[in-house]
Amino acid sequence: MLDFKIEEDKCIECGLCAQDCPVGIIELNPKPVIRREKEKNCLKCQHCLAICPTGALSILGKKPEDSVSVSDEMPKPETISRLIKTRRSIRKYKKENVDKELIQELIETAAHAPTGHNDNAVLISLIDNKEDLDLFRSKVYDSLKNARETGTLEKRFQFLLSYQKLWKTKGVDVIFRDAPHMIIASAPSIDASPMADCLITLSYFELIANSHGIGTLWNGMIKWAIDDIDPELRTLIGIPKDHTIGYVMIFGKSAVKYARGIQSEGLKVNRIKLE
């Protein structure tokens, strides 16, 4: 049941909801309606709710008055451009936790990232306090030590052993960079685009985190540890076996402050012209 409802006194029969429906299941009669036999085709994208100019339409128990309005002030393009251009990978963090309410807000914002076929199946595995991350960090370094002692570490990961030695002998944390928090995005492997869905979600998370002054670092080494070095780490943090891990990100309050952005060399562009 889609719980598709129209407040008739608000509906102006403009037809925008029907025109914008990706699967074309909304009909005008003369008010919008979805036939019961067509409900199964709904993508649950809520485009109909979003486009209704008078707030007459609700669906899936979602009411228009509970949505964020686009009539409020929006950031200027140059503001967003500056945020993107001044983003830096942070490798030095303050030894304190980020407020849990702020972390929750960041995740709720990242939940608006698009996903293939609108599956919305990305799972966020989160360590939101430095005490638990300290424990997980120790597990990762112990896994590297065990792989070295048993000779099971693949050649391509041998360089990680020097980081394990630094941690053991000097307490220098190259892998986690002493960050207080970690977030992992995974999604069911059978989904249309699990890897892309995870990466887009983390990109949304990073941008909103950076706007709050929270530093982030995309961390492939932790992903290797979980995916390729010690499968028990996946079990430890509760990532389902049937999930693809998109990526791992560490985050926290930055201990460094950059004065300006870098000067990018730009992207290679293939301008396509078809005759």
Coordinates of C-alpha atoms in Angstrom, one line a residue:
M1 CA 0.0 0.0 0.0
L2 CA 1.5 3.3 -1.1
D3 CA -0.9 5.4 1.1
F4 CA -1.2 7.8 -1.9
K5 CA -3.4 10.7 -0.7
I6 CA -4.7 13.9 -2.3
E7 CA -6.1 16.9 -0.3
E8 CA -8.7 17.8 -2.8
D9 CA -9.2 21.4 -1.6
K10 CA -5.5 22.0 -2.3
C11 CA -5.1 20.1 -5.6
I12 CA -5.2 22.4 -8.6
E13 CA -5.1 19.5 -11.1
C14 CA -1.9 20.8 -12.7
G15 CA -0.8 17.3 -13.6
L16 CA 2.8 17.9 -12.6
C17 CA 2.9 14.8 -10.4
A18 CA 1.7 12.6 -13.3
Q19 CA 4.1 14.2 -15.8
D20 CA 7.1 13.7 -13.5
C21 CA 6.4 10.2 -12.3
P22 CA 9.4 8.1 -13.6
V23 CA 7.2 5.0 -14.2
G24 CA 4.1 6.8 -15.3
I25 CA 1.6 5.2 -12.8
I26 CA -0.1 8.4 -11.8
E27 CA -3.3 9.2 -13.7
L28 CA -5.6 12.3 -13.6
N29 CA -9.2 11.5 -13.0
P30 CA -9.5 14.6 -12.7
K31 CA -7.5 14.5 -9.4
P32 CA -4.3 12.4 -9.3
V33 CA -4.8 8.7 -8.6
I34 CA -2.7 5.5 -8.7
R35 CA -4.6 2.3 -9.5
R36 CA -4.0 -0.5 -7.0
E37 CA -2.6 -2.9 -9.7
K38 CA 0.1 -0.3 -10.6
E39 CA 1.3 0.4 -7.1
K40 CA 3.9 -2.4 -7.3
N41 CA 5.7 -0.4 -10.0
C42 CA 6.3 2.6 -7.7
L43 CA 10.0 3.4 -7.2
K44 CA 9.2 5.2 -3.9
C45 CA 11.2 8.2 -5.2
Q46 CA 8.7 10.7 -3.8
H47 CA 9.1 12.9 -6.9
C48 CA 5.3 13.4 -6.9
L49 CA 5.4 14.7 -3.3
A50 CA 8.4 17.0 -4.1
I51 CA 6.9 18.5 -7.3
C52 CA 3.4 19.3 -6.0
P53 CA 3.3 23.1 -5.9
T54 CA 0.4 23.4 -3.4
G55 CA 1.5 20.6 -1.0
A56 CA -1.7 18.6 -1.8
L57 CA -0.1 15.2 -2.2
S58 CA 1.3 12.7 0.3
I59 CA 2.6 9.2 -0.2
L60 CA 4.2 6.4 1.8
G61 CA 3.1 8.2 5.0
K62 CA 5.3 11.2 4.0
K63 CA 3.6 14.6 4.3
P64 CA 4.7 17.7 2.3
E65 CA 4.9 19.9 5.4
D66 CA 7.6 17.6 6.8
S67 CA 9.9 18.0 3.8
V68 CA 12.6 20.7 3.4
S69 CA 11.4 23.6 1.3
V70 CA 13.3 24.8 -1.7
S71 CA 11.8 28.3 -1.1
D72 CA 14.2 28.8 1.8
E73 CA 17.6 30.4 1.1
M74 CA 19.9 28.2 -0.9
P75 CA 23.8 28.4 -1.0
K76 CA 25.2 30.3 -3.9
P77 CA 27.1 28.3 -6.6
E78 CA 30.3 30.1 -5.6
T79 CA 29.9 29.0 -2.0
I80 CA 29.5 25.3 -3.0
S81 CA 32.4 25.7 -5.4
R82 CA 34.6 27.1 -2.6
L83 CA 33.6 24.2 -0.3
I84 CA 34.7 21.7 -2.9
K85 CA 37.9 23.5 -4.0
T86 CA 39.1 23.9 -0.4
R87 CA 38.4 20.3 0.7
R88 CA 41.5 18.6 2.0
S89 CA 42.2 15.1 3.2
I90 CA 42.8 15.4 6.9
R91 CA 45.6 13.3 8.5
K92 CA 45.8 15.0 11.9
Y93 CA 42.9 15.0 14.3
K94 CA 42.1 16.4 17.7
K95 CA 41.8 13.7 20.4
E96 CA 38.2 14.3 21.1
N97 CA 34.8 13.0 20.0
V98 CA 32.5 14.8 17.6
D99 CA 29.1 15.5 19.1
K100 CA 26.9 12.5 18.5
E101 CA 23.9 14.6 17.5
L102 CA 26.0 16.3 14.8
I103 CA 27.2 12.9 13.5
Q104 CA 23.5 11.8 13.3
E105 CA 22.7 15.0 11.4
L106 CA 25.5 14.3 8.9
I107 CA 24.2 10.7 8.3
E108 CA 20.6 11.9 7.9
T109 CA 21.8 14.4 5.2
A110 CA 23.9 11.7 3.5
A111 CA 20.8 9.6 3.3
H112 CA 19.5 11.9 0.6
A113 CA 22.2 10.6 -1.8
P114 CA 20.9 9.0 -5.0
T115 CA 21.1 5.2 -5.4
G116 CA 20.7 2.9 -8.4
H117 CA 17.0 2.0 -9.0
N118 CA 16.3 4.1 -5.9
D119 CA 17.1 1.1 -3.7
N120 CA 18.3 3.1 -0.7
A121 CA 19.9 0.0 0.7
V122 CA 23.3 1.5 1.8
L123 CA 24.3 0.4 5.2
I124 CA 26.3 2.8 7.4
S125 CA 28.6 1.1 9.9
L126 CA 29.7 3.7 12.3
I127 CA 32.1 4.0 15.2
D128 CA 31.1 7.3 16.9
N129 CA 33.5 7.4 19.8
K130 CA 37.3 7.3 20.0
E131 CA 37.3 4.6 22.7
D132 CA 35.7 2.0 20.4
L133 CA 37.9 3.1 17.5
D134 CA 41.0 2.6 19.7
L135 CA 39.8 -1.0 20.2
F136 CA 39.2 -1.5 16.4
R137 CA 42.6 0.1 15.6
S138 CA 44.3 -2.5 17.8
K139 CA 42.4 -5.3 16.1
V140 CA 43.6 -4.1 12.7
Y141 CA 47.2 -3.8 13.7
D142 CA 47.0 -7.2 15.4
S143 CA 45.6 -8.7 12.2
L144 CA 48.6 -7.3 10.3
K145 CA 51.0 -8.8 12.9
N146 CA 49.3 -12.2 12.6
A147 CA 49.4 -12.1 8.8
R148 CA 53.2 -11.4 9.0
E149 CA 53.8 -14.2 11.5
T150 CA 51.8 -16.7 9.5
G151 CA 53.1 -15.6 6.1
T152 CA 49.6 -15.1 4.8
L153 CA 49.9 -11.4 3.8
E154 CA 49.7 -10.9 0.0
K155 CA 52.7 -9.3 -1.6
R156 CA 50.8 -6.1 -2.6
F157 CA 50.0 -5.5 1.1
Q158 CA 53.6 -6.1 2.4
F159 CA 54.2 -2.3 2.7
L160 CA 51.6 -2.2 5.5
L161 CA 54.0 -4.2 7.8
S162 CA 56.2 -1.1 8.2
Y163 CA 53.1 0.7 9.5
Q164 CA 52.4 -2.1 11.9
K165 CA 56.0 -1.9 13.2
L166 CA 55.8 1.9 13.7
W167 CA 52.6 1.4 15.7
K168 CA 54.2 -1.4 17.8
T169 CA 57.5 0.3 18.5
K170 CA 56.6 4.0 18.5
G171 CA 52.8 4.3 18.7
V172 CA 52.7 6.1 15.4
D173 CA 49.4 5.5 13.8
V174 CA 49.8 5.8 10.0
I175 CA 46.7 3.8 9.1
F176 CA 44.0 5.5 11.3
R177 CA 45.9 8.8 11.7
D178 CA 44.6 8.9 15.3
A179 CA 41.1 9.8 14.1
P180 CA 38.3 9.4 16.6
H181 CA 35.7 8.1 14.3
M182 CA 35.1 5.8 11.3
I183 CA 32.3 5.3 8.9
I184 CA 31.9 2.4 6.4
A185 CA 29.4 2.3 3.6
S186 CA 28.3 -1.1 2.3
A187 CA 25.3 -2.3 0.2
P188 CA 23.9 -5.7 -0.8
S189 CA 26.0 -7.1 -3.6
I190 CA 22.9 -8.1 -5.6
D191 CA 21.8 -4.4 -5.9
A192 CA 22.0 -2.6 -9.2
S193 CA 25.1 -0.5 -8.3
P194 CA 26.3 -1.2 -4.8
M195 CA 29.8 0.3 -5.2
A196 CA 28.6 3.5 -6.8
D197 CA 25.8 3.9 -4.2
C198 CA 28.3 3.7 -1.4
L199 CA 30.8 6.1 -2.9
I200 CA 28.1 8.7 -3.6
T201 CA 26.7 8.4 -0.1
L202 CA 30.1 8.9 1.4
S203 CA 30.7 11.9 -0.9
Y204 CA 27.5 13.5 0.4
F205 CA 28.7 12.7 4.0
E206 CA 32.1 14.3 3.4
L207 CA 30.8 17.5 1.9
I208 CA 28.2 18.2 4.7
A209 CA 30.9 17.1 7.3
N210 CA 33.4 19.6 5.8
S211 CA 30.8 22.4 5.9
H212 CA 30.6 21.8 9.7
G213 CA 34.4 22.0 10.0
I214 CA 34.7 18.2 10.4
G215 CA 37.8 16.7 8.7
T216 CA 37.6 13.5 6.6
L217 CA 39.9 11.0 5.0
W218 CA 39.0 8.3 2.4
N219 CA 40.9 5.3 3.8
G220 CA 41.7 2.4 1.5
M221 CA 44.1 0.7 3.9
I222 CA 41.3 -0.1 6.4
K223 CA 39.1 -1.4 3.5
W224 CA 42.0 -3.7 2.5
A225 CA 42.3 -4.9 6.1
I226 CA 38.6 -5.8 6.2
D227 CA 38.2 -7.1 2.7
D228 CA 41.5 -8.9 2.0
I229 CA 43.6 -9.4 5.2
D230 CA 41.3 -10.5 8.0
P231 CA 37.6 -11.5 7.3
E232 CA 37.0 -11.6 11.0
L233 CA 37.2 -7.8 11.1
R234 CA 34.0 -7.7 9.0
T235 CA 32.3 -10.0 11.4
L236 CA 33.5 -7.9 14.4
I237 CA 31.9 -4.7 13.1
G238 CA 28.8 -6.4 11.8
I239 CA 29.0 -5.9 8.0
P240 CA 26.8 -8.6 6.4
K241 CA 28.5 -11.2 4.3
D242 CA 26.3 -10.5 1.3
H243 CA 27.4 -6.8 1.2
T244 CA 29.9 -5.1 -0.9
I245 CA 32.0 -2.6 1.0
G246 CA 32.1 0.7 -1.0
Y247 CA 34.7 2.4 1.1
V248 CA 35.9 3.4 4.5
M249 CA 36.2 7.0 5.8
I250 CA 37.7 8.3 9.0
F251 CA 36.7 11.6 10.4
G252 CA 36.9 14.0 13.4
K253 CA 37.8 17.5 14.4
S254 CA 40.8 18.6 12.3
A255 CA 44.0 19.5 14.2
V256 CA 45.3 21.5 11.2
K257 CA 43.8 24.5 9.4
Y258 CA 44.5 25.1 5.7
A259 CA 44.7 28.7 4.5
R260 CA 43.7 28.1 0.9
G261 CA 42.9 25.4 -1.6
I262 CA 45.3 23.7 -3.9
Q263 CA 45.7 24.5 -7.6
S264 CA 44.3 21.5 -9.5
E265 CA 45.8 20.3 -12.7
G266 CA 42.3 19.8 -14.0
L267 CA 40.6 16.8 -15.5
K268 CA 41.1 15.2 -18.9
V269 CA 38.0 15.9 -20.9
N270 CA 36.8 13.9 -23.9
R271 CA 34.4 16.2 -25.7
I272 CA 32.1 14.0 -27.7
K273 CA 30.7 15.1 -31.1
L274 CA 28.5 12.7 -33.0
E275 CA 27.8 13.2 -36.7

